[in-house]
Coordinates of C-alpha atoms and ligand atoms in Angstrom, one line a residue:
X1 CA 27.1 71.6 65.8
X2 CA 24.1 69.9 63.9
X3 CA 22.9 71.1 60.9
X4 CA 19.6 71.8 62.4
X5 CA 21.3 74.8 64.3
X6 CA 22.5 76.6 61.7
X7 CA 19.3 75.5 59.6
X8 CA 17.7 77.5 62.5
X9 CA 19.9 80.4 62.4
X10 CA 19.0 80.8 58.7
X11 CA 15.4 80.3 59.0
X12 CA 15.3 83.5 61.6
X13 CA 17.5 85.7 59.0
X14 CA 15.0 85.0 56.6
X15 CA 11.7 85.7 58.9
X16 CA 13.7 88.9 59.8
X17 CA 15.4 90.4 57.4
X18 CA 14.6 88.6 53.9
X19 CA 16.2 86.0 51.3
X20 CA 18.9 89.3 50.1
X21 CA 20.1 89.6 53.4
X22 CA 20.8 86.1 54.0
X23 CA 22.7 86.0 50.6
X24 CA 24.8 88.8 52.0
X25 CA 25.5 87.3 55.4
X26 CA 26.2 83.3 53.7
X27 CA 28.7 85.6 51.8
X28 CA 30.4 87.5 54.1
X29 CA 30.9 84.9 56.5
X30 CA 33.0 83.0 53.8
X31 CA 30.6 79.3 54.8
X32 CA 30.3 78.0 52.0
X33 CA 27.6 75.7 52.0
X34 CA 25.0 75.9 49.7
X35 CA 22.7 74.2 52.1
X36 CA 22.1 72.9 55.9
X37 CA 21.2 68.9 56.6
X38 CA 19.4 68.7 60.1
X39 CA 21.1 65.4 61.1
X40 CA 24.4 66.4 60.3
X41 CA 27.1 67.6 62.7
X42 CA 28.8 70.5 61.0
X43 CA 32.2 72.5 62.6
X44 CA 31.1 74.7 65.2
X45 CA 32.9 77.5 63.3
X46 CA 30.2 77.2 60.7
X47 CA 27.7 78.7 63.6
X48 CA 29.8 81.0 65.5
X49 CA 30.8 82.3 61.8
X50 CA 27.2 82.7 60.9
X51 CA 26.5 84.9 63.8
X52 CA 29.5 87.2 63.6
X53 CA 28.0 87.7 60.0
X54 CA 24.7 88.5 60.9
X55 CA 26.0 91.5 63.8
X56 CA 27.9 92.9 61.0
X57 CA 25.0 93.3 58.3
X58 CA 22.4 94.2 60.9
X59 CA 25.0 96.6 62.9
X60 CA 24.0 94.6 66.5
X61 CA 26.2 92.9 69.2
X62 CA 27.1 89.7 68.2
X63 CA 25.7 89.0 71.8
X64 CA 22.5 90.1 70.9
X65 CA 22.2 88.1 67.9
X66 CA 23.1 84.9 70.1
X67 CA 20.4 85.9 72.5
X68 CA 18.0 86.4 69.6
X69 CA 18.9 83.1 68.5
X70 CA 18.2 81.4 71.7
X71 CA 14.9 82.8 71.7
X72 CA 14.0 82.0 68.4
X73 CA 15.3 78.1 69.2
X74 CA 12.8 77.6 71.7
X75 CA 9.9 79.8 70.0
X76 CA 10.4 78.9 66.8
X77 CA 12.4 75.9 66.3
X78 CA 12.3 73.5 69.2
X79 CA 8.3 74.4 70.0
X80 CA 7.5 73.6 65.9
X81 CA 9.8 71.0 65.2
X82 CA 10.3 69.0 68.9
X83 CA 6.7 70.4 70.7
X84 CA 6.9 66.7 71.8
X85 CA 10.6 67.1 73.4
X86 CA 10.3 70.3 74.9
X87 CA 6.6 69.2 76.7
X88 CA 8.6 66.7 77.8
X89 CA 10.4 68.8 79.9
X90 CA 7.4 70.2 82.4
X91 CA 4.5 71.7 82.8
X92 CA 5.8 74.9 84.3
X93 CA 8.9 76.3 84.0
X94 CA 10.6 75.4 87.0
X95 CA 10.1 71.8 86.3
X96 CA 11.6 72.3 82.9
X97 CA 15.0 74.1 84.3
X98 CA 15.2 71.3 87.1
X99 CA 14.9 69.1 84.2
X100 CA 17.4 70.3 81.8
X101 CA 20.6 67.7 83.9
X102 CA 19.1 65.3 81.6
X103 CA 17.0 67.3 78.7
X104 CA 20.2 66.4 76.1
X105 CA 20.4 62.6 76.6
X106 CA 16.6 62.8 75.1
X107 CA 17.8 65.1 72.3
X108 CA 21.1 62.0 72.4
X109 CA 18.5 59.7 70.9
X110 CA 18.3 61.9 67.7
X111 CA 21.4 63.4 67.8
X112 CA 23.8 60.7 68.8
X113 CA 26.6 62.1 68.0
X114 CA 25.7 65.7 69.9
X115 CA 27.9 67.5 72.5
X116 CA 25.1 68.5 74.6
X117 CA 26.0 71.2 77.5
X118 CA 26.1 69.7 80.9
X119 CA 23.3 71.3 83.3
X120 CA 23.1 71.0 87.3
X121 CA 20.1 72.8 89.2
X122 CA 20.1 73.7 92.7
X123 CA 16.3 74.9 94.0
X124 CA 16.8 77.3 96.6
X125 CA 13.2 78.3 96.9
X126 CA 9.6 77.7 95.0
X127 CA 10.6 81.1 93.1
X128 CA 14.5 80.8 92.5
X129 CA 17.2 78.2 91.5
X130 CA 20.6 78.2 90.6
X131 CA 21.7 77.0 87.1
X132 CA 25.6 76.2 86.2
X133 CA 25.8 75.7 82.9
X134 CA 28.9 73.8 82.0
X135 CA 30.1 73.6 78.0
X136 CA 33.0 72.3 76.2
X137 CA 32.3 75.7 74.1
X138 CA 33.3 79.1 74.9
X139 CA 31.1 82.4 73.8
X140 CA 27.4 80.7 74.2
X141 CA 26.0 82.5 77.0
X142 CA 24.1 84.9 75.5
X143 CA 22.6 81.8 73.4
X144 CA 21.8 80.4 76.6
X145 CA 20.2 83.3 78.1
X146 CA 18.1 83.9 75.2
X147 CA 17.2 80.0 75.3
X148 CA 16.1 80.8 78.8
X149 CA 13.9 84.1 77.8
X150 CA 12.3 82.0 75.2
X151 CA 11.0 79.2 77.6
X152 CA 10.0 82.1 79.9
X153 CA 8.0 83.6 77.1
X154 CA 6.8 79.6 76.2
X155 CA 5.8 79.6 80.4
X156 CA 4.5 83.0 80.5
X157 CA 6.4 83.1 83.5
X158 CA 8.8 86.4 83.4
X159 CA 12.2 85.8 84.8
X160 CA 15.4 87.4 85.8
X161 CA 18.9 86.1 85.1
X162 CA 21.7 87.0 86.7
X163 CA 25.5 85.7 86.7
X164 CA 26.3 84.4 90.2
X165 CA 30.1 83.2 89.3
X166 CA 32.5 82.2 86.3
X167 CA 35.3 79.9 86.1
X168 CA 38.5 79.9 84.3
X169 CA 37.5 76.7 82.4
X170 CA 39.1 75.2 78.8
X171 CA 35.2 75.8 77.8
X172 CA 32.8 77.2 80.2
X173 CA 31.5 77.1 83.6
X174 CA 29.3 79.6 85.0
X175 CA 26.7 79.3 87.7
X176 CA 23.5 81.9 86.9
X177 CA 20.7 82.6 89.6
X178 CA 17.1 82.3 87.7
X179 CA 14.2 83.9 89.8
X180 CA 10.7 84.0 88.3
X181 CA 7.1 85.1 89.8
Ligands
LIG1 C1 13.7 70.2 71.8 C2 14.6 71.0 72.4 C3 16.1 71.0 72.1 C4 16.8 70.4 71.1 C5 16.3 69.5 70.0 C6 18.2 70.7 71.4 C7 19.3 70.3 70.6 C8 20.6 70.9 70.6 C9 21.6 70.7 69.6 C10 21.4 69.8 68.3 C11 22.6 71.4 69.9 C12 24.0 71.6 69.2 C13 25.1 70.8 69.9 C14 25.8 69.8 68.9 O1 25.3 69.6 67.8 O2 26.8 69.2 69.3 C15 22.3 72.1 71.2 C16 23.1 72.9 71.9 C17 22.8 73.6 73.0 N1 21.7 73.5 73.7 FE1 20.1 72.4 73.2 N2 18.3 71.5 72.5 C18 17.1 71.8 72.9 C19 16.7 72.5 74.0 C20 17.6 73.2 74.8 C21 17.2 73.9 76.0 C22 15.8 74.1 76.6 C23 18.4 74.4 76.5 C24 18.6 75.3 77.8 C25 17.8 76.2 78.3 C26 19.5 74.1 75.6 C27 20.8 74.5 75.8 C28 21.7 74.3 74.8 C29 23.0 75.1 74.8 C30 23.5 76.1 75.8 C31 23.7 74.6 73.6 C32 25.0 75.1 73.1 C33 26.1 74.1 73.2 C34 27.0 74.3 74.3 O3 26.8 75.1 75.2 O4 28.1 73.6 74.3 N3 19.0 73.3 74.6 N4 21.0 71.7 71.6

């Protein structure tokens, strides 16, 4: 993944737990770089390493961490350093999930070389839609659900999640049914 993910991830550790802490974690996940470079694709291992580090010094699920992460993308990350990206997505958040088939081919023109998740949205009524999130990954869909609670928080529009169905797929393929007030 780009730098600017794992950039991200360490910029959170530090809010949250401290510059000691992140020491620790850089350590004990055995990445060795000194530094992050935004426009740089890194191995994914680097990230998923990362967070399997931080669950083990702060004693939480790795899922939670993921899901933290996710929310502290959107709140902190993608609102600071892309506000014009993500406005770009809608003015509520409906509009920004229906937008999200094609929110990465934006995110393609800085990040050419990114391998973006695939999205499709189904509306099903003025308060719920179904999302299937499609990925050549495997083990992001707490990250996922915690980029959705972060747009909700960005929205103030509180919304529920819930896992409709999951394929066997190489990566993954799972369809979620998002309702909201
Ligand atoms: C300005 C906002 C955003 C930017 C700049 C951005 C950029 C990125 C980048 C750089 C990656 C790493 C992929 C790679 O390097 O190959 C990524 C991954 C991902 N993004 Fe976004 N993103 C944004 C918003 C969103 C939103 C709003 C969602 C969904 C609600 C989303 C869902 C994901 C997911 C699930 C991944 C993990 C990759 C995977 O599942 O394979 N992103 N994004």
């Amino acid at each position: 993944m780009y730098g600017i993910v794992n950039k991200s991830i360490q910029e959170m550790v530090l809010h949250h737990y401290g510059e000691n802490t992140w020491s620790n974690i850089k350590q004990n996940s055995g990445v060795e770089n000194d530094f992050f470079v935004s426009s740089e694709p890194y191995d994914d291992e680097i990230t998923y390493k990362l967070a399997v580090a931080i669950a083990d010094e702060t004693q939480k699920p790795v899922g939670d961490i993921l899901q933290d992460l996710g929310n502290w993308w959107i709140l902190k990350t993608a609102s600071v350093k892309y506000g014009y990206l993500l406005s770009s997505g809608g003015t509520s958040l409906s509009e920004f999930l229906m937008s999200l088939p094609v929110f990465h081919n934006r995110v393609m023109m800085l990040y050419p070389k990114l391998t973006p998740p695939e999205f499709k949205t189904t509306l099903i009524s003025e308060k719920e839609l179904h999302l299937e999130y499609i990925s050549r990954r495997k083990g992001l869909t707490n990250f996922l659900i915690g980029l959705i609670g972060g747009l909700s928080e960005l929205y103030n529009t509180p919304v529920e999640i819930v896992m409709l169905s999951e394929n066997d797929a190489p990566g993954t393929h799972q369809v979620f049914k998002i309702t909201w007030n």
